[in-house]
Coordinates of C-alpha atoms and ligand atoms in Angstrom, one line a residue:
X1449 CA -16.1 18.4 -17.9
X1450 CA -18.7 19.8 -15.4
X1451 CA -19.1 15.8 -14.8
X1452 CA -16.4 15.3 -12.6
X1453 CA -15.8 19.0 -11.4
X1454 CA -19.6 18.2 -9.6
X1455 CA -18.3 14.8 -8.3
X1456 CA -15.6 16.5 -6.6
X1457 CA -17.0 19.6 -5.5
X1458 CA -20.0 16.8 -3.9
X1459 CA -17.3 15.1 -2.1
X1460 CA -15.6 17.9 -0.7
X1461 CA -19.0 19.1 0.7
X1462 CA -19.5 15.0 2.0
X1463 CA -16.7 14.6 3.2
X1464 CA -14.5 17.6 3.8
X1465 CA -12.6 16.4 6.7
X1466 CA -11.7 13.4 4.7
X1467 CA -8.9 15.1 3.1
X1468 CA -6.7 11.9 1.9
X1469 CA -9.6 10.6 0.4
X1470 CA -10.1 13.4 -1.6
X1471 CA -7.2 13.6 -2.3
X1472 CA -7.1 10.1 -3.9
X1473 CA -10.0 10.4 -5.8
X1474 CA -9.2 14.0 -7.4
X1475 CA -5.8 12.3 -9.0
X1476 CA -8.1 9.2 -10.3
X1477 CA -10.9 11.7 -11.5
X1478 CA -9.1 14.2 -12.8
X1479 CA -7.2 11.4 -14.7
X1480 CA -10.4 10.3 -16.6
X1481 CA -11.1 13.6 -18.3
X1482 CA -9.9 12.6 -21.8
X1483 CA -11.6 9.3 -21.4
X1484 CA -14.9 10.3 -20.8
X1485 CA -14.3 12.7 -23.8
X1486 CA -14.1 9.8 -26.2
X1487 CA -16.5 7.3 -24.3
X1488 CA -19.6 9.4 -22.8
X1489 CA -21.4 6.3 -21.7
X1490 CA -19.4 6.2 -18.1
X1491 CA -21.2 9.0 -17.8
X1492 CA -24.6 7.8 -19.0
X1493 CA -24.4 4.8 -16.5
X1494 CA -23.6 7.6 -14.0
X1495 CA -20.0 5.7 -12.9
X1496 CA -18.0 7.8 -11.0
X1497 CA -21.0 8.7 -8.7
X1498 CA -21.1 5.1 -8.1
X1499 CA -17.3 4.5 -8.2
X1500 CA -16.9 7.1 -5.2
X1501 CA -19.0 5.2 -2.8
X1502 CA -18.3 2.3 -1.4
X1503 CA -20.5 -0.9 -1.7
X1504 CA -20.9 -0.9 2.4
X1505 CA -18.3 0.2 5.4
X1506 CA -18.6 -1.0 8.7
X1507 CA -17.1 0.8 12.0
X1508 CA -17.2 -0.8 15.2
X1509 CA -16.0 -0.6 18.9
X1510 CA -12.7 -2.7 20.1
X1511 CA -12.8 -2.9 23.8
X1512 CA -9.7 -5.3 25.1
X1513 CA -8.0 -5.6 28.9
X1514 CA -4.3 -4.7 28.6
X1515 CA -2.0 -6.5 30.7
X1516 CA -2.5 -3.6 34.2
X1517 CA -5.9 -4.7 33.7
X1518 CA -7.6 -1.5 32.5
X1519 CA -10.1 -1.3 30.0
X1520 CA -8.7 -0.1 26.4
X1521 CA -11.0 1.1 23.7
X1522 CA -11.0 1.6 20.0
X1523 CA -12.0 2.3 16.6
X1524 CA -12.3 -0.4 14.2
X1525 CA -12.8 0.1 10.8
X1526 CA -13.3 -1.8 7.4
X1527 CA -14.6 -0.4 4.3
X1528 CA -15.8 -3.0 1.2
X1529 CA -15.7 -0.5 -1.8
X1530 CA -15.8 -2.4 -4.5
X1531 CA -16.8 -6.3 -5.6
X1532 CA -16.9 -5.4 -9.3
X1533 CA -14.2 -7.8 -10.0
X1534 CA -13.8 -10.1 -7.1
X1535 CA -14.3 -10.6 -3.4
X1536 CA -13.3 -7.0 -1.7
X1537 CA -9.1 -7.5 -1.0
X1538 CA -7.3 -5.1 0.7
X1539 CA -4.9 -4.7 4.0
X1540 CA -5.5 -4.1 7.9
X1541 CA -3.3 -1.1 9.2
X1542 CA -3.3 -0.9 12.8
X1543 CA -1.8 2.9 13.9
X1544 CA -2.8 6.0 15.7
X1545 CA -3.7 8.2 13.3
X1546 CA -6.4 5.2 11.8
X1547 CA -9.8 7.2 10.9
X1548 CA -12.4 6.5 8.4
X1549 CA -11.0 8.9 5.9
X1550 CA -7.9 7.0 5.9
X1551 CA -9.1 3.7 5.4
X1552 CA -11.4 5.4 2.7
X1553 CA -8.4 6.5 0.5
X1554 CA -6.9 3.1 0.9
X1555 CA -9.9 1.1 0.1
X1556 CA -10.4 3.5 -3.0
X1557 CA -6.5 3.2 -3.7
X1558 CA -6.9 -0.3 -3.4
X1559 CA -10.2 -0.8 -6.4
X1560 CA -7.5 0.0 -9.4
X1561 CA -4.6 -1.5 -8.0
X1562 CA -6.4 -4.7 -7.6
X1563 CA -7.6 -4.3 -11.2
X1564 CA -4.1 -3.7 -12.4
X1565 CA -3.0 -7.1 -10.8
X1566 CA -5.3 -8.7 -13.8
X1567 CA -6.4 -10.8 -11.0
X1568 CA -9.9 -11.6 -9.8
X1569 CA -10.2 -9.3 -6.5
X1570 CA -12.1 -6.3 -5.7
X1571 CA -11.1 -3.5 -3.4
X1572 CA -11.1 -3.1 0.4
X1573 CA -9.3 -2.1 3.2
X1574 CA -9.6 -2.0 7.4
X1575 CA -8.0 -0.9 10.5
X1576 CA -8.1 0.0 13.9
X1577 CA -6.6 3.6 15.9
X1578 CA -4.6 1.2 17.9
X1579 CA -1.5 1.2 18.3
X1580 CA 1.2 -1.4 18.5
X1581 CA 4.2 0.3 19.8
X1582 CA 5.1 -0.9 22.9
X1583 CA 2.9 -3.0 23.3
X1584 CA 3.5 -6.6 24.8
X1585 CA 2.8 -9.7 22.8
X1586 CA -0.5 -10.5 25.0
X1587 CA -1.4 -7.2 24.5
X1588 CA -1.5 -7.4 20.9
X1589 CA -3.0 -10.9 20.8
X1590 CA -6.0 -9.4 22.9
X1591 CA -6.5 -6.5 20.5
X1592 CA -6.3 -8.6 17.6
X1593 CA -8.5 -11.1 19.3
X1594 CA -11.5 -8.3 20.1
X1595 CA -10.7 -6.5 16.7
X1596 CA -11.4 -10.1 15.0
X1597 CA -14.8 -10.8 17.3
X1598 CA -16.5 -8.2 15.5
X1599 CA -14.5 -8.3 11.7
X1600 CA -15.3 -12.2 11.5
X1601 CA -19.3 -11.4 10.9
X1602 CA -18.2 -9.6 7.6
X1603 CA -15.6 -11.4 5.9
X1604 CA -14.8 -15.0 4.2
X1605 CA -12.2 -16.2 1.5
X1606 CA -15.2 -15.5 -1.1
X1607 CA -16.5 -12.0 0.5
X1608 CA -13.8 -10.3 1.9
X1609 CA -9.8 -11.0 2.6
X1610 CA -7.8 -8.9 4.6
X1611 CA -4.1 -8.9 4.9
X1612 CA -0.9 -7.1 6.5
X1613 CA -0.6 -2.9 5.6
X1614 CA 1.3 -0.6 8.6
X1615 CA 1.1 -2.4 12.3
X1616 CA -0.4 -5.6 11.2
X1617 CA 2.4 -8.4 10.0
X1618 CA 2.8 -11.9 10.3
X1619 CA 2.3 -12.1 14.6
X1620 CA -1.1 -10.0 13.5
X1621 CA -2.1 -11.9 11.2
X1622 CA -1.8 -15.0 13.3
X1623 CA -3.4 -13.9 15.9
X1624 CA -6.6 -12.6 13.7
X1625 CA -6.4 -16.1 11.9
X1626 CA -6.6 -17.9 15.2
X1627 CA -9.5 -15.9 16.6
X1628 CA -11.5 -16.8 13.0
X1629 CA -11.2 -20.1 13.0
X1630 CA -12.3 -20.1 16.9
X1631 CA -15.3 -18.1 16.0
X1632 CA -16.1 -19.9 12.7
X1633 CA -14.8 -23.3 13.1
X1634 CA -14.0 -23.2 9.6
X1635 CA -10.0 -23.2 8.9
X1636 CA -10.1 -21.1 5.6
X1637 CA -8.3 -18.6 3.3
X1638 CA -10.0 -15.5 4.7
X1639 CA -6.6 -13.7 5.5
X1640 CA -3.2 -14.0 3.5
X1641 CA 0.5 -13.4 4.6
X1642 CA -0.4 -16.4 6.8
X1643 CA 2.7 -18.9 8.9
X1644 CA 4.1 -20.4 5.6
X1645 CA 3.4 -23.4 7.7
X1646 CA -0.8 -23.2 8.0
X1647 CA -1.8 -21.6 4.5
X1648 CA 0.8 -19.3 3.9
X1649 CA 2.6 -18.3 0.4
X1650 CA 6.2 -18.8 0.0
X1651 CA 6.9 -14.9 -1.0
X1652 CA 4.1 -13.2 0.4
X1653 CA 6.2 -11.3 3.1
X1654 CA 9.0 -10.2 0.3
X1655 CA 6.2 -9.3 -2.6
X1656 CA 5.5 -5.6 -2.0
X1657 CA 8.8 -4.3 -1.8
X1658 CA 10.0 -7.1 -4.2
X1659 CA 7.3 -5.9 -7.0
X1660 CA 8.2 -1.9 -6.2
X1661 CA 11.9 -2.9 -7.5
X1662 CA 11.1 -4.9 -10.2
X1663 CA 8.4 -2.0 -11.4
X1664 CA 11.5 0.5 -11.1
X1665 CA 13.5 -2.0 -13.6
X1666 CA 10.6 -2.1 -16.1
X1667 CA 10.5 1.1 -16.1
X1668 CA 14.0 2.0 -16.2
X1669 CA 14.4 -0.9 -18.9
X1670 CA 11.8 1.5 -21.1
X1671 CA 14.7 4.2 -21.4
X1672 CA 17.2 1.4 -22.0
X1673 CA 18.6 1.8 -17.9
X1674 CA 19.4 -0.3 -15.1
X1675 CA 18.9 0.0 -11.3
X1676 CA 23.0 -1.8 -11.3
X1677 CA 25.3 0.5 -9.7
X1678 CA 22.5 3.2 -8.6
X1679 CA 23.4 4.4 -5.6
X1680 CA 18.5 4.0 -3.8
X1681 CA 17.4 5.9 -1.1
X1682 CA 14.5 4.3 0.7
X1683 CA 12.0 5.4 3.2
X1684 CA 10.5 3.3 5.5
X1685 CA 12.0 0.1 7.9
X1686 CA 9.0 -2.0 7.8
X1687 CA 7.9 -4.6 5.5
X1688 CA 8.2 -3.1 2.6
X1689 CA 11.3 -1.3 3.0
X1690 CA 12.9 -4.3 4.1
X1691 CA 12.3 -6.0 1.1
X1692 CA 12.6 -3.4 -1.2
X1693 CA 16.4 -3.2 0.2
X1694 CA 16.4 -6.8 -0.1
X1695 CA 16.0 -6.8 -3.9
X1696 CA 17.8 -4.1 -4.2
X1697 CA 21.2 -5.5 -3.7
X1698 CA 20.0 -8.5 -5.5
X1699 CA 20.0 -6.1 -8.5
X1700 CA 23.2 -5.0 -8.1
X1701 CA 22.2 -1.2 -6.4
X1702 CA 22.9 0.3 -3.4
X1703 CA 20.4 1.4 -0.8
X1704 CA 21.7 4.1 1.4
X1705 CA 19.1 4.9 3.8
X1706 CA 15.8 3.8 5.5
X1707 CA 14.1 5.7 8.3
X1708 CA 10.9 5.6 10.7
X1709 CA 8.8 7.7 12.4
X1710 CA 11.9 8.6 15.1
X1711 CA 14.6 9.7 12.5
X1712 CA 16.7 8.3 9.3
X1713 CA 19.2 6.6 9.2
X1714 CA 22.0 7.1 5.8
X1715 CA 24.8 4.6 5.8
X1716 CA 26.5 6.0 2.7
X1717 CA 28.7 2.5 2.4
X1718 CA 25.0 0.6 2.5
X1719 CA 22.4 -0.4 4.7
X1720 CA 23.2 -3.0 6.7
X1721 CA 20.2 -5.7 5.9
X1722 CA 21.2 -8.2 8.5
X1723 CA 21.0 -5.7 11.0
X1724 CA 18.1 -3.8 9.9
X1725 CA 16.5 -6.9 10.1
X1726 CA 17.4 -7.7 13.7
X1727 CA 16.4 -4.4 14.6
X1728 CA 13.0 -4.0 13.1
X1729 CA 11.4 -7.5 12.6
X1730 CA 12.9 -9.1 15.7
X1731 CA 13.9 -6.1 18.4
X1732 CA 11.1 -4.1 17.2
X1733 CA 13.4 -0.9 18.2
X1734 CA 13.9 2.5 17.1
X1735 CA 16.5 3.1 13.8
X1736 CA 18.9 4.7 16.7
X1737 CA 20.2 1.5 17.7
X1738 CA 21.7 1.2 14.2
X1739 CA 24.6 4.1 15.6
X1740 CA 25.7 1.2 18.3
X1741 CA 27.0 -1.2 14.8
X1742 CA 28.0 1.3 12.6
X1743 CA 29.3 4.5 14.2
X1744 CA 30.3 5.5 11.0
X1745 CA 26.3 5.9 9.7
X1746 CA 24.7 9.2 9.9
X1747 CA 21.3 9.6 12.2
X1748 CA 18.9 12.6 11.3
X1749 CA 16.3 12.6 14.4
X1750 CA 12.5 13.1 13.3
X1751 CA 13.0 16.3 15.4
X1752 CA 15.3 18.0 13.0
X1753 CA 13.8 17.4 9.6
X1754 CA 13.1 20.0 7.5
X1755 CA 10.2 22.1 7.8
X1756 CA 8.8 21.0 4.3
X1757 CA 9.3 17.6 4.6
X1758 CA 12.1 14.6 5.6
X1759 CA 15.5 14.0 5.8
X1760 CA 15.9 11.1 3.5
X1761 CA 15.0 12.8 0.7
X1762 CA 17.4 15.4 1.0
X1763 CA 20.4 12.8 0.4
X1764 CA 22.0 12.6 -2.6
X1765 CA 20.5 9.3 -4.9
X1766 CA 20.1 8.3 -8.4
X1767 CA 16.3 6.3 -7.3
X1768 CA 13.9 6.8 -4.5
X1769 CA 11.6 4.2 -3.2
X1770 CA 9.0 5.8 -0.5
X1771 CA 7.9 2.6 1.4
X1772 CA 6.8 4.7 5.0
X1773 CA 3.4 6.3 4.2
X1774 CA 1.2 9.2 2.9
X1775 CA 2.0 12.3 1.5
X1776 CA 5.8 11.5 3.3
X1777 CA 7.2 13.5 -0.2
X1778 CA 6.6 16.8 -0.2
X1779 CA 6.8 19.2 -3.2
X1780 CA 10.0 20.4 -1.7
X1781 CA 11.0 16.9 -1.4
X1782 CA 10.8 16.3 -5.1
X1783 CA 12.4 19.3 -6.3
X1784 CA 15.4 18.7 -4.4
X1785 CA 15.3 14.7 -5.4
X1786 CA 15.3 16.2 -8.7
X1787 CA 18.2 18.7 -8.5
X1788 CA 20.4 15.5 -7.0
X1789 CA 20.0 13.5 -10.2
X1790 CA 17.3 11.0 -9.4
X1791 CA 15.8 10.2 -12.2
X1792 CA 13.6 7.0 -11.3
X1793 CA 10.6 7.0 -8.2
X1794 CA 8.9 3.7 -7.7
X1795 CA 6.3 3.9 -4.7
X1796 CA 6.2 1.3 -2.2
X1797 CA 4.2 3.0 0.1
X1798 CA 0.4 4.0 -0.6
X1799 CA -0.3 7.7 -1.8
X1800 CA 3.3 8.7 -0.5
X1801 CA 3.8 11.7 -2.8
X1802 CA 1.6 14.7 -2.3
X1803 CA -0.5 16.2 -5.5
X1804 CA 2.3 18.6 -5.6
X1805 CA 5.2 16.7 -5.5
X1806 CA 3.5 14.3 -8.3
X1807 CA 3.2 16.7 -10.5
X1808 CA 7.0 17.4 -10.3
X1809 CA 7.5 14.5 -11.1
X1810 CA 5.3 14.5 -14.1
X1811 CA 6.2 17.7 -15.2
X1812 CA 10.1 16.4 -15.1
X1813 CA 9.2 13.5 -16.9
X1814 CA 11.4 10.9 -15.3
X1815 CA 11.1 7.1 -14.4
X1816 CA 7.6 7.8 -11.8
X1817 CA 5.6 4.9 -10.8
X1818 CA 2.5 5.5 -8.6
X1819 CA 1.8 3.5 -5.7
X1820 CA -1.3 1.6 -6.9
X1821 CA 1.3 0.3 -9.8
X1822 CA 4.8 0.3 -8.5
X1823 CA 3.2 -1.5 -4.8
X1824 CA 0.3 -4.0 -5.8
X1825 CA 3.3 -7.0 -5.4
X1826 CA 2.0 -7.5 -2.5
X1827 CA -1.8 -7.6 -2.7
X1828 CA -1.1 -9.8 -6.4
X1829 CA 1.2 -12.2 -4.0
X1830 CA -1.9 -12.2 -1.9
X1831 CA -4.0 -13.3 -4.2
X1832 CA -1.6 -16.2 -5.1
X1833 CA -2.0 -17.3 -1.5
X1834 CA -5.9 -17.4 -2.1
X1835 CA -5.4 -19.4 -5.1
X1836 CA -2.7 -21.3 -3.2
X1837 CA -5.5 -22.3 -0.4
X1838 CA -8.2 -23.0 -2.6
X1839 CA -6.4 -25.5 -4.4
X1840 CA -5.0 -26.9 -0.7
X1841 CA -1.4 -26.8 -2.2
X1842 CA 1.7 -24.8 -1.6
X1843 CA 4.1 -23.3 -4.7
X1844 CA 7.8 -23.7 -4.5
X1845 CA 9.3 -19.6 -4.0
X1846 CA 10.3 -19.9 -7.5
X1847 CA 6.5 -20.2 -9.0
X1848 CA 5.7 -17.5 -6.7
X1849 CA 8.5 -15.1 -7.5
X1850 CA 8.2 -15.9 -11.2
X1851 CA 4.4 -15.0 -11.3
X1852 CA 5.2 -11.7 -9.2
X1853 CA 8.2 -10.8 -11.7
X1854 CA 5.3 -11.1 -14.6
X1855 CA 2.6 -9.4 -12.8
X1856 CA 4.7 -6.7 -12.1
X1857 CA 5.6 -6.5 -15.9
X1858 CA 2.0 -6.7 -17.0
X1859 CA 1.0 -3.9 -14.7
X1860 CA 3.9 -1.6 -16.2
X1861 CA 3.1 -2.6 -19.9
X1862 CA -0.6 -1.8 -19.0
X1863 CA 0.2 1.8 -17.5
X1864 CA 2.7 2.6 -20.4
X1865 CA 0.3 1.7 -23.3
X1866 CA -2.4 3.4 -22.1
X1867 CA -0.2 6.6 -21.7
X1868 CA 0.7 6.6 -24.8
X1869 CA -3.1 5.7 -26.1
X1870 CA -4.1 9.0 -24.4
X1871 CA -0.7 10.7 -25.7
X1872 CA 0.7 11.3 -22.3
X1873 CA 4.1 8.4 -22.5
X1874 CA 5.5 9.1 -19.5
X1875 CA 2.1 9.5 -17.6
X1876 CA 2.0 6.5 -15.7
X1877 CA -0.5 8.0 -13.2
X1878 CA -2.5 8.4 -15.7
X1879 CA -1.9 5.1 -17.5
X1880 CA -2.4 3.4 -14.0
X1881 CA -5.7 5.6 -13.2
X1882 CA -7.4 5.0 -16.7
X1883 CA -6.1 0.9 -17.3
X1884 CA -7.4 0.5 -13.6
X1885 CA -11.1 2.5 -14.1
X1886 CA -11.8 0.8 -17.0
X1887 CA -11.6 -2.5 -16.3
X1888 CA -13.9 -1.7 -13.0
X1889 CA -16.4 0.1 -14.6
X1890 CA -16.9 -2.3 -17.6
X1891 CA -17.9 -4.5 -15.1
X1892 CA -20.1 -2.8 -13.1
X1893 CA -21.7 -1.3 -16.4
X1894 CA -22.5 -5.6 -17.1
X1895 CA -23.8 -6.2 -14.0
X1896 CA -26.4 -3.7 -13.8
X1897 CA -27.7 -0.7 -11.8
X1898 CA -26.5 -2.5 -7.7
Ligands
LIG2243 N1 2.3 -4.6 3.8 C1 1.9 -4.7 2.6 O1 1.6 -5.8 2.1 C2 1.7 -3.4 1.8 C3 2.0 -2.2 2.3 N2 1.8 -1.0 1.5 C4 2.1 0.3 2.0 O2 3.5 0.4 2.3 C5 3.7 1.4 3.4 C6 4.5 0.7 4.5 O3 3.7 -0.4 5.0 P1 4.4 -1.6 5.8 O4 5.9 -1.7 5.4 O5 3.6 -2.8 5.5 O6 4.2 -1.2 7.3 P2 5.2 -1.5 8.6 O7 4.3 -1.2 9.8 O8 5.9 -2.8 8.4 O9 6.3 -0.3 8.4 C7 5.9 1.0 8.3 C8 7.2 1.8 8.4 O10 6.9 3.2 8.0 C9 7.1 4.0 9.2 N3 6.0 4.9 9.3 C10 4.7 4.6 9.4 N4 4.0 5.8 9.6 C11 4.9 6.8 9.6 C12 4.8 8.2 9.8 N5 3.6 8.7 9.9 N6 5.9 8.9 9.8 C13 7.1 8.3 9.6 N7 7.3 7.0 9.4 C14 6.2 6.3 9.5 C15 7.2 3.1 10.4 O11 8.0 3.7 11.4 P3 7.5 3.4 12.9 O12 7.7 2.0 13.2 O13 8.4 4.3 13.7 O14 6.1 3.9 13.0 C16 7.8 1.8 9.8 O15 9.2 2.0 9.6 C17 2.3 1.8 3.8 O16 2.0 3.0 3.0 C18 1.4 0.7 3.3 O17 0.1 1.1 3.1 C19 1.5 -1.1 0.2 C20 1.3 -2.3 -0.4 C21 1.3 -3.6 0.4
LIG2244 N1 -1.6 -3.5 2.3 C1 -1.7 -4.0 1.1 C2 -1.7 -5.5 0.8 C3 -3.2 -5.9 0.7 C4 -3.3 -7.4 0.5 O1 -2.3 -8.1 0.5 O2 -4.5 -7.8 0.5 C5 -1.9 -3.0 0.0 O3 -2.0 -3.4 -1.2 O4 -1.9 -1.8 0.3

C-alpha cells in the first residue's frame, strides 16, 4: 500500500524530531491498510494527507513575573487539527517536557477519540513547557493568566474548548476561565472541568479514570470476566489515577499501586484512597509521604527502576491501568505483565504503551484497550458539560454517570465490531483506529476539498 508507506516516510522527513507524533500516526495509518483495500476512495479524495495536518496550530510566547519578581518565559502551544465533526476539543497539559511534537500526537490522538465518543466535537489539544511543581498559587494564577491573554484570541464554546490533561486541573482551569471572561466579557462554555458551582459538570473530575474502568469491564464482560476480586496495578497519582482507583474499589477490585514521576508506591493490602487524596489533590507532595501512614507499603524510588522501564509494572496483578503518561510501558514492561497473569490493560493515560509493547499485547491477545478508547470518559464528560452550559442547566451525578457508563459501552461495542468486520476480534487498536477514521473522513469527504 505505497499510499500510506509515502505518508509516513513524508512525515518522518517533516517532522523527524517529532517522534511521538509519528509515532501516533504510524499505529492509526498502519491500521487502515485493509480499509483502504476495500474502499479506494479515501485515497481518491487524498485523506490521510489531509488527515495528518492539522486545520491551523498556533505557538506563542508566555512571559509572566513570578513572585521574586523576575521575568519567566515560555512556550505556549495549541494545535486545532481537526473540525470535521465539531468545534476542536481537546485538553491543556502544562509540564516541562511540553513541545510541539507533543501537543501534535495529542491533538492527533484526540480527532478519533473524539469521534468514538459519538459526540459532536472535533479534535485539539494545547499546552505550555511550564511547569507547575513548586510553584505557589500566585504563581500559577499569573501563568495561567499570561498563557490565557494570548489563547483567548483563538478559542470560544463553538470554535475551540479546552480542558484539564497533565498540570492543568480544576485551580487551572479557574484561573484560565477567570482571565476569559476578563478579556471577553462574555461568561461562556469555552473551558470544561469548571467549579461545579459556575458551569461545571457534576462528574467531570471522576470521568476519565471512571470511563478507563468501566471500558476494562466491557471488555472483560466480552470473555464472560469481572474486574471483582482482581487484585489492579495503576500508574499514575493524578486525576486519572485517582479516579480510576476510585471506581475500582467500587467494583469490588483491589488497586495495589500508583506512582509519580519520584517513585511508586505498592501497598499490597490496598491503596489508601483517602490518603492518596490528601497527598496529591490537597498537599500536592511527593508519593514518599505515603511511608509516614503506612510503614508497612513498599516505595520504589524513580532512581532505581529498571533500566527498560518502571517499577509498577514489575508487581504481580491480574489488570493494569497506565494513567501517568507516554510510552511509560515499555516492551519489557508488557512481557513481564504478561508472565504475572494480567490478562486485561485498559489505558487511562494517552499513547502509554510503546509500539512494542502494544504489539505484545496484541500478539497475546488479552483484554487491551487503547487509550483513545479506554480514556475518552473524560473528553465525552466534557462534552456533557458543553451541552450542560448551553442549555444553562446542571444534571444530577446520576444523568452524568449514567451517560458516561453508556458512552463507554458504545465506544467498546464500536471497537469490537469493527474488529471483527476486518477479522482481527481482539484488535481493539485496530477497531478503535478504523471506527474513529471513518467517521472523520466521511465528513470531511462531504464537506469538500477545505
Ligand atoms: N485529565 C483528563 O481529563 C485526561 C487525561 N488523560 C491522560 O491521562 C494521563 C494523566 O493525566 P492527568 O491525570 O490528568 O494528569 P495529572 O497531572 O493530574 O497527573 C499526572 C500523573 O502522572 C505522573 N507523571 C506525569 N508525567 C510523568 C513522567 N514523565 N514520568 C512519571 N510520572 C509522570 C505525575 O507525577 P508528577 O506529579 O510527579 O509529575 C502525576 O502523578 C495523561 O497521559 C493525560 O494525557 C487522558 C484523558 C483525559
Ligand atoms: N485531556 C483530555 C480531556 C480533554 C477534554 O476534556 O476536552 C484528553 O482527552 O486527553
Amino acid at each position: 500500500m505505497p499510499y500510506v508507506h509515502d505518508t509516513l516516510t513524508r512525515l518522518a522527513k517533516s517532522s523527524p524530531a517529532q517522534t511521538e507524533f509519528y509515532q501516533a500516526t504510524e499505529e492509526v495509518l498502519e491500521c487502515l491498510r485493509p480499509l483502504f483495500e476495500r474502499a479506494p476512495h479515501y485515497h481518491q479524495h487524498s485523506i490521510i494527507e489531509r488527515i495528518v495536518e492539522p486545520e491551523r496550530q498556533v505557538m506563542f510566547r508566555v512571559s509572566w513575573v513570578d513572585d521574586a519578581g523576575r521575568v519567566q518565559v515560555n512556550k505556549g502551544y495549541r494545535v486545532q487539527f481537526n473540525s470535521a465533526l465539531g468545534p476542536y476539543k481537546g485538553g491543556l497539559r502544562f509540564h516541562p517536557s511540553v513541545t510541539s511534537g507533543t501537543i501534535k500526537f495529542l491533538g492527533f490522538e484526540q480527532i478519533f477519540k473524539n469521534a468514538l465518543t459519538g459526540l459532536p466535537i472535533g479534535g485539539g489539544k494545547g499546552g505550555a513547557d511550564f511547569d507547575p511543581k513548586g510553584k505557589s498559587d500566585n504563581e500559577i494564577m499569573r501563568f495561567c493568566q499570561a498563557f490565557m491573554s494570548e489563547l483567548y484570541r483563538h478559542i470560544g464554546p463553538h470554535t475551540d474548548v479546552p480542558a484539564g490533561d497533565i498540570g492543568v486541573g480544576g485551580r487551572e482551569i479557574g484561573y484560565l476561565f477567570g482571565q476569559y471572561k476578563r478579556l471577553t466579557g462574555r461568561y461562556e462554555g469555552v473551558l470544561t472541568g469548571k467549579g461545579l458551582n459556575w458551569g461545571g459538570s457534576l462528574g467531570r473530575k471522576e470521568a476519565t479514570g471512571y470511563g478507563a474502568v468501566y471500558f476494562a469491564e466491557n471488555m472483560l464482560a466480552a470473555k464472560g470476566e469481572a474486574l471483582r476480586g482482581k487484585t489492579c496495578l495503576v500508574s499514575g497519582a493524578g486525576n486519572v489515577a485517582i479516579y480510576t482507583i476510585e471506581k475500582l474499589y467500587e467494583l469490588g477490585a483491589k488497586p495495589v499501586t500508583c506512582s509519580d514521576s519520584k517513585g511508586t508506591i505498592h501497598d499490597p493490602s490496598g491503596i489508601d484512597l483517602g490518603l492518596l487524596k490528601q497527598l496529591k489533590e490537597v498537599q500536592r507532595v511527593s508519593l514518599e509521604s505515603y511511608l509516614h501512614e503506612h510503614p508497612e507499603a513498599h516505595y520504589i524510588s524513580a532512581r532505581d527502576y529498571p533500566q527498560d522501564g518502571h517499577a509498577v509494572w514489575r508487581i504481580e496483578g491480574e489488570a493494569a491501568f497506565p494513567c501517568a503518561t507516554q510510552n511509560e510501558l515499555t516492551e519489557a514492561d508488557a512481557k513481564t505483565l504478561l508472565a504475572n497473569g494480567v490478562t486485561c490493560v485498559s489505558e487511562g493515560a494517552n499513547m502509554p504503551s510503546t509500539k512494542e509493547a502494544v504489539d505484545v499485547f496484541l500478539e497475546a491477545k488479552i483484554a487491551y484497550g487503547p487509550g483513545k478508547a479506554a480514556n475518552a470518559g473524560g473528553v465525552a464528560t466534557s462534552q456533557l458539560e458543553m451541552a450542560q452550559n448551553s442549555s444553562m442547566e446542571q444534571w444530577p451525578l446520576e444523568k452524568v454517570d449514567q451517560k458516561l457508563k453508556q458512552i463507554m459501552a458504545d465506544i467498546h461495542r464500536q471497537c469490537a465490531d469493527t474488529a471483527s468486520e476486518f477479522g482481527e476480534p481482539d484488535n481493539l487498536v485496530l477497531g478503535a483506529n478504523i471506527a474513529g477514521f471513518r467517521k472523520v473522513a466521511d465528513a470531511m469527504i462531504e464537506q469538500g476539498v477545505i
